Amino acid sequence: KQEVTQIPAALSVPEGENLVLNCSFTDSAIYNLQWFRQDPGKGLTSLLLIQSSQREQTSGRLNASLDKSSGRSTLYIAASQPGDSATYLCAVSSNDYKLSFGAGTTVTVRA
Amino acid sequence: DGGITQSPKYLFRKEGQNVTLSCEQNLNHDAMYWYRQDPGQGLRLIYYSQIVNDFQKGDIAEGYSVSREKKESFPLTVTSAQKNPTAFYLCASSVQGAETQYFGPGTRLLVL
């Protein structure tokens, strides 16, 4: 069974600092990996999707890397802003159409 | 506007009562999913459907039931057999199973 872990569970940084969020998974036989953002009491918004054959994906200030052999992904958010405050979830897809989610990292960016 | 809608936003269940959560999408997606989210835990898959009139159990299907009579609708019933139903329920859809999933705004279920 795929296990996904996100460390740390919570993170607080001053505005302008770069954010580094970690995700690890136990089974390297994945189809893809996705990073989502969740605001309090809301649904999830997809940020980046990395196919298993890719090493990284970038969108604006966001960059996600994938090292499938070691079972790790990192989400980098450059020059953080208070609007980046949210919970960030990592999810891994197996070939049978299921996503396995981590518990998330809750980020607070202080103005 | 294209998207996924869930209703109601809040739902209250009495002991022994069955309740149904609605999920509708106008994205023309084939696959739809139901997840449960508890504090401090990742989302857990309850049921998923890849095509109309077909669905499969996820990791925590006990005490829940679904139907998929139409492509755009995937309602979830929380039965009286689910002894700990208090949670945030999220519905999602995707073009194909392993592609990006799009999520609805969620329904929070509380027990009276």
Short mmCIF file of C-alpha atoms in Angstrom, two decimals:
data_model
loop_
_atom_site.label_atom_id
_atom_site.label_comp_id
_atom_site.label_asym_id
_atom_site.label_seq_id
_atom_site.Cartn_x
_atom_site.Cartn_y
_atom_site.Cartn_z
CA LYS A 1 0.00 0.00 0.00
CA GLN A 2 1.34 3.45 -0.95
CA GLU A 3 2.16 5.68 2.03
CA VAL A 4 2.70 9.41 1.49
CA THR A 5 4.36 11.58 4.15
CA GLN A 6 4.71 15.35 4.27
CA ILE A 7 7.15 17.03 6.61
CA PRO A 8 6.86 19.46 8.30
CA ALA A 9 3.17 19.48 9.23
CA ALA A 10 3.26 23.26 9.66
CA LEU A 11 5.60 26.04 8.61
CA SER A 12 5.68 29.78 9.37
CA VAL A 13 7.92 32.16 7.44
CA PRO A 14 8.28 35.94 6.97
CA GLU A 15 7.14 37.43 3.70
CA GLY A 16 9.73 37.22 0.94
CA GLU A 17 11.39 34.04 2.18
CA ASN A 18 11.51 31.00 -0.12
CA LEU A 19 9.39 28.00 0.89
CA VAL A 20 10.51 24.38 0.64
CA LEU A 21 7.87 21.68 1.16
CA ASN A 22 8.76 18.00 1.22
CA CYS A 23 6.84 14.90 0.20
CA SER A 24 7.99 11.28 0.39
CA PHE A 25 6.31 8.10 -0.83
CA THR A 26 7.04 4.43 -0.23
CA ASP A 27 6.31 2.79 -3.61
CA SER A 28 8.28 4.23 -6.54
CA ALA A 29 5.99 2.60 -9.14
CA ILE A 30 3.93 5.73 -9.69
CA TYR A 31 2.10 7.17 -12.69
CA ASN A 32 2.38 10.79 -11.64
CA LEU A 33 2.63 13.10 -8.63
CA GLN A 34 0.50 16.17 -8.01
CA TRP A 35 0.71 19.13 -5.68
CA PHE A 36 -2.54 20.76 -4.52
CA ARG A 37 -3.40 23.86 -2.53
CA GLN A 38 -6.29 23.92 -0.04
CA ASP A 39 -7.63 27.05 1.66
CA PRO A 40 -9.50 26.60 4.97
CA GLY A 41 -12.91 24.97 4.48
CA LYS A 42 -12.47 24.81 0.71
CA GLY A 43 -11.80 22.23 -1.97
CA LEU A 44 -8.42 21.48 -3.53
CA THR A 45 -6.81 23.38 -6.39
CA SER A 46 -4.24 21.59 -8.55
CA LEU A 47 -0.90 23.45 -8.69
CA LEU A 48 1.46 21.16 -10.58
CA LEU A 49 1.40 17.65 -12.03
CA ILE A 50 4.66 15.80 -12.70
CA GLN A 51 4.56 12.69 -14.88
CA SER A 52 6.72 9.79 -13.68
CA SER A 53 9.10 10.32 -16.61
CA GLN A 54 9.70 13.99 -15.70
CA ARG A 55 12.14 15.47 -13.18
CA GLU A 56 10.42 18.79 -12.55
CA GLN A 57 7.59 21.16 -13.44
CA THR A 58 7.43 24.94 -13.11
CA SER A 59 4.57 27.40 -12.97
CA GLY A 60 5.36 31.02 -12.13
CA ARG A 61 6.92 31.14 -8.64
CA LEU A 62 6.30 27.41 -8.12
CA ASN A 63 8.72 24.65 -8.97
CA ALA A 64 8.23 20.98 -8.15
CA SER A 65 10.89 18.31 -8.47
CA LEU A 66 10.49 14.54 -8.54
CA ASP A 67 13.07 11.87 -7.68
CA LYS A 68 11.13 8.67 -8.25
CA SER A 69 13.96 6.31 -7.32
CA SER A 70 14.30 7.81 -3.85
CA GLY A 71 10.55 8.38 -3.43
CA ARG A 72 10.76 12.15 -2.93
CA SER A 73 9.25 15.34 -4.30
CA THR A 74 9.90 18.91 -3.28
CA LEU A 75 7.73 21.97 -3.90
CA TYR A 76 9.59 25.28 -3.97
CA ILE A 77 7.69 28.57 -3.70
CA ALA A 78 9.88 31.58 -4.41
CA ALA A 79 9.51 34.95 -2.67
CA SER A 80 6.57 33.95 -0.51
CA GLN A 81 3.58 36.27 -0.05
CA PRO A 82 0.80 36.33 2.58
CA GLY A 83 -1.56 35.05 -0.13
CA ASP A 84 0.48 31.84 -0.25
CA SER A 85 -0.81 30.94 3.22
CA ALA A 86 -2.70 27.66 2.82
CA THR A 87 -2.33 23.92 3.22
CA TYR A 88 -0.31 22.21 0.49
CA LEU A 89 -1.07 18.57 -0.27
CA CYS A 90 1.00 16.06 -2.18
CA ALA A 91 -0.72 13.15 -3.95
CA VAL A 92 0.69 10.16 -5.80
CA SER A 93 -1.16 8.30 -8.54
CA SER A 94 -0.85 4.60 -9.14
CA ASN A 95 -1.85 2.95 -12.40
CA ASP A 96 -5.24 1.94 -11.03
CA TYR A 97 -6.67 5.45 -11.06
CA LYS A 98 -6.29 6.11 -7.33
CA LEU A 99 -4.58 9.03 -5.64
CA SER A 100 -2.80 8.54 -2.32
CA PHE A 101 -2.58 11.78 -0.35
CA GLY A 102 -0.22 13.07 2.29
CA ALA A 103 -1.66 14.87 5.33
CA GLY A 104 -0.40 18.22 4.06
CA THR A 105 1.84 21.07 5.19
CA THR A 106 0.07 24.15 6.55
CA VAL A 107 1.97 27.29 5.56
CA THR A 108 1.67 30.71 7.18
CA VAL A 109 3.43 33.65 5.54
CA ARG A 110 3.76 36.57 7.97
CA ALA A 111 3.49 40.09 6.57
CA ASP B 1 -19.01 28.28 -16.03
CA GLY B 2 -17.55 24.78 -16.06
CA GLY B 3 -16.85 23.11 -12.76
CA ILE B 4 -17.92 20.82 -9.97
CA THR B 5 -20.67 21.69 -7.53
CA GLN B 6 -21.41 20.02 -4.22
CA SER B 7 -24.47 20.50 -2.07
CA PRO B 8 -25.27 21.20 0.61
CA LYS B 9 -22.28 23.07 2.07
CA TYR B 10 -23.23 21.85 5.58
CA LEU B 11 -25.28 18.77 6.43
CA PHE B 12 -26.52 17.55 9.78
CA ARG B 13 -27.31 13.90 10.41
CA LYS B 14 -29.31 12.41 13.23
CA GLU B 15 -28.54 9.01 14.69
CA GLY B 16 -29.76 6.18 12.46
CA GLN B 17 -30.43 8.47 9.51
CA ASN B 18 -29.19 8.06 5.94
CA VAL B 19 -28.11 11.27 4.21
CA THR B 20 -27.14 11.94 0.59
CA LEU B 21 -24.45 14.34 -0.61
CA SER B 22 -24.79 15.72 -4.11
CA CYS B 23 -21.97 16.08 -6.65
CA GLU B 24 -22.50 17.43 -10.17
CA GLN B 25 -19.96 18.27 -12.88
CA ASN B 26 -20.34 19.91 -16.29
CA LEU B 27 -16.76 19.26 -17.41
CA ASN B 28 -17.72 16.20 -19.46
CA HIS B 29 -15.34 14.11 -17.36
CA ASP B 30 -15.68 10.34 -17.38
CA ALA B 31 -14.15 9.65 -13.96
CA MET B 32 -15.56 10.84 -10.63
CA TYR B 33 -14.40 10.29 -7.05
CA TRP B 34 -15.50 10.74 -3.44
CA TYR B 35 -12.96 11.46 -0.68
CA ARG B 36 -13.23 11.93 3.05
CA GLN B 37 -10.94 14.39 4.87
CA ASP B 38 -10.36 14.29 8.63
CA PRO B 39 -8.20 16.78 10.58
CA GLY B 40 -4.50 15.95 10.40
CA GLN B 41 -5.01 13.20 7.84
CA GLY B 42 -4.72 12.99 4.09
CA LEU B 43 -7.76 12.54 1.90
CA ARG B 44 -9.02 8.95 1.82
CA LEU B 45 -10.84 7.50 -1.17
CA ILE B 46 -14.38 6.24 -0.51
CA TYR B 47 -15.63 5.30 -4.00
CA TYR B 48 -14.71 6.05 -7.58
CA SER B 49 -16.38 5.63 -10.95
CA GLN B 50 -14.65 5.52 -14.33
CA ILE B 51 -17.81 5.27 -16.42
CA VAL B 52 -21.58 5.53 -16.13
CA ASN B 53 -23.28 2.62 -14.35
CA ASP B 54 -19.97 1.36 -12.94
CA PHE B 55 -18.13 2.17 -9.71
CA GLN B 56 -15.52 0.63 -7.43
CA LYS B 57 -14.88 0.70 -3.70
CA GLY B 58 -12.00 2.78 -2.44
CA ASP B 59 -10.08 2.34 0.79
CA ILE B 60 -12.92 3.20 3.23
CA ALA B 61 -16.19 2.23 1.49
CA GLU B 62 -17.88 0.63 4.52
CA GLY B 63 -21.00 2.55 5.57
CA TYR B 64 -21.24 4.44 2.26
CA SER B 65 -23.02 3.84 -1.05
CA VAL B 66 -22.98 5.56 -4.45
CA SER B 67 -24.70 5.51 -7.82
CA ARG B 68 -23.65 6.69 -11.28
CA GLU B 69 -26.76 6.81 -13.45
CA LYS B 70 -25.62 9.92 -15.34
CA LYS B 71 -22.18 11.03 -16.48
CA GLU B 72 -22.47 14.37 -14.71
CA SER B 73 -23.77 13.14 -11.33
CA PHE B 74 -22.21 10.96 -8.60
CA PRO B 75 -24.21 11.17 -5.34
CA LEU B 76 -22.85 9.71 -2.11
CA THR B 77 -25.12 8.27 0.59
CA VAL B 78 -23.82 8.08 4.14
CA THR B 79 -25.77 5.24 5.74
CA SER B 80 -26.57 4.59 9.38
CA ALA B 81 -23.89 1.88 9.28
CA GLN B 82 -21.20 4.60 9.16
CA LYS B 83 -20.59 5.12 12.88
CA ASN B 84 -18.20 8.05 12.61
CA PRO B 85 -19.49 10.17 9.71
CA THR B 86 -18.34 13.60 10.92
CA ALA B 87 -15.86 14.80 8.29
CA PHE B 88 -15.33 17.02 5.25
CA TYR B 89 -16.41 15.25 2.05
CA LEU B 90 -14.84 16.15 -1.29
CA CYS B 91 -15.95 15.14 -4.75
CA ALA B 92 -13.59 15.22 -7.74
CA SER B 93 -13.58 14.42 -11.43
CA SER B 94 -11.00 13.88 -14.16
CA VAL B 95 -10.83 13.27 -17.90
CA GLN B 96 -9.18 9.93 -17.33
CA GLY B 97 -8.36 8.15 -14.10
CA ALA B 98 -4.76 9.16 -13.58
CA GLU B 99 -4.88 12.72 -14.90
CA THR B 100 -5.37 15.94 -12.96
CA GLN B 101 -8.39 15.75 -10.68
CA TYR B 102 -10.64 18.77 -10.25
CA PHE B 103 -12.29 19.17 -6.88
CA GLY B 104 -15.60 20.57 -5.71
CA PRO B 105 -15.92 22.96 -2.73
CA GLY B 106 -16.82 20.17 -0.27
CA THR B 107 -19.62 19.29 2.13
CA ARG B 108 -19.10 19.29 5.89
CA LEU B 109 -21.16 16.60 7.61
CA LEU B 110 -21.94 16.91 11.30
CA VAL B 111 -23.81 14.56 13.61
CA LEU B 112 -26.54 15.92 15.89
#
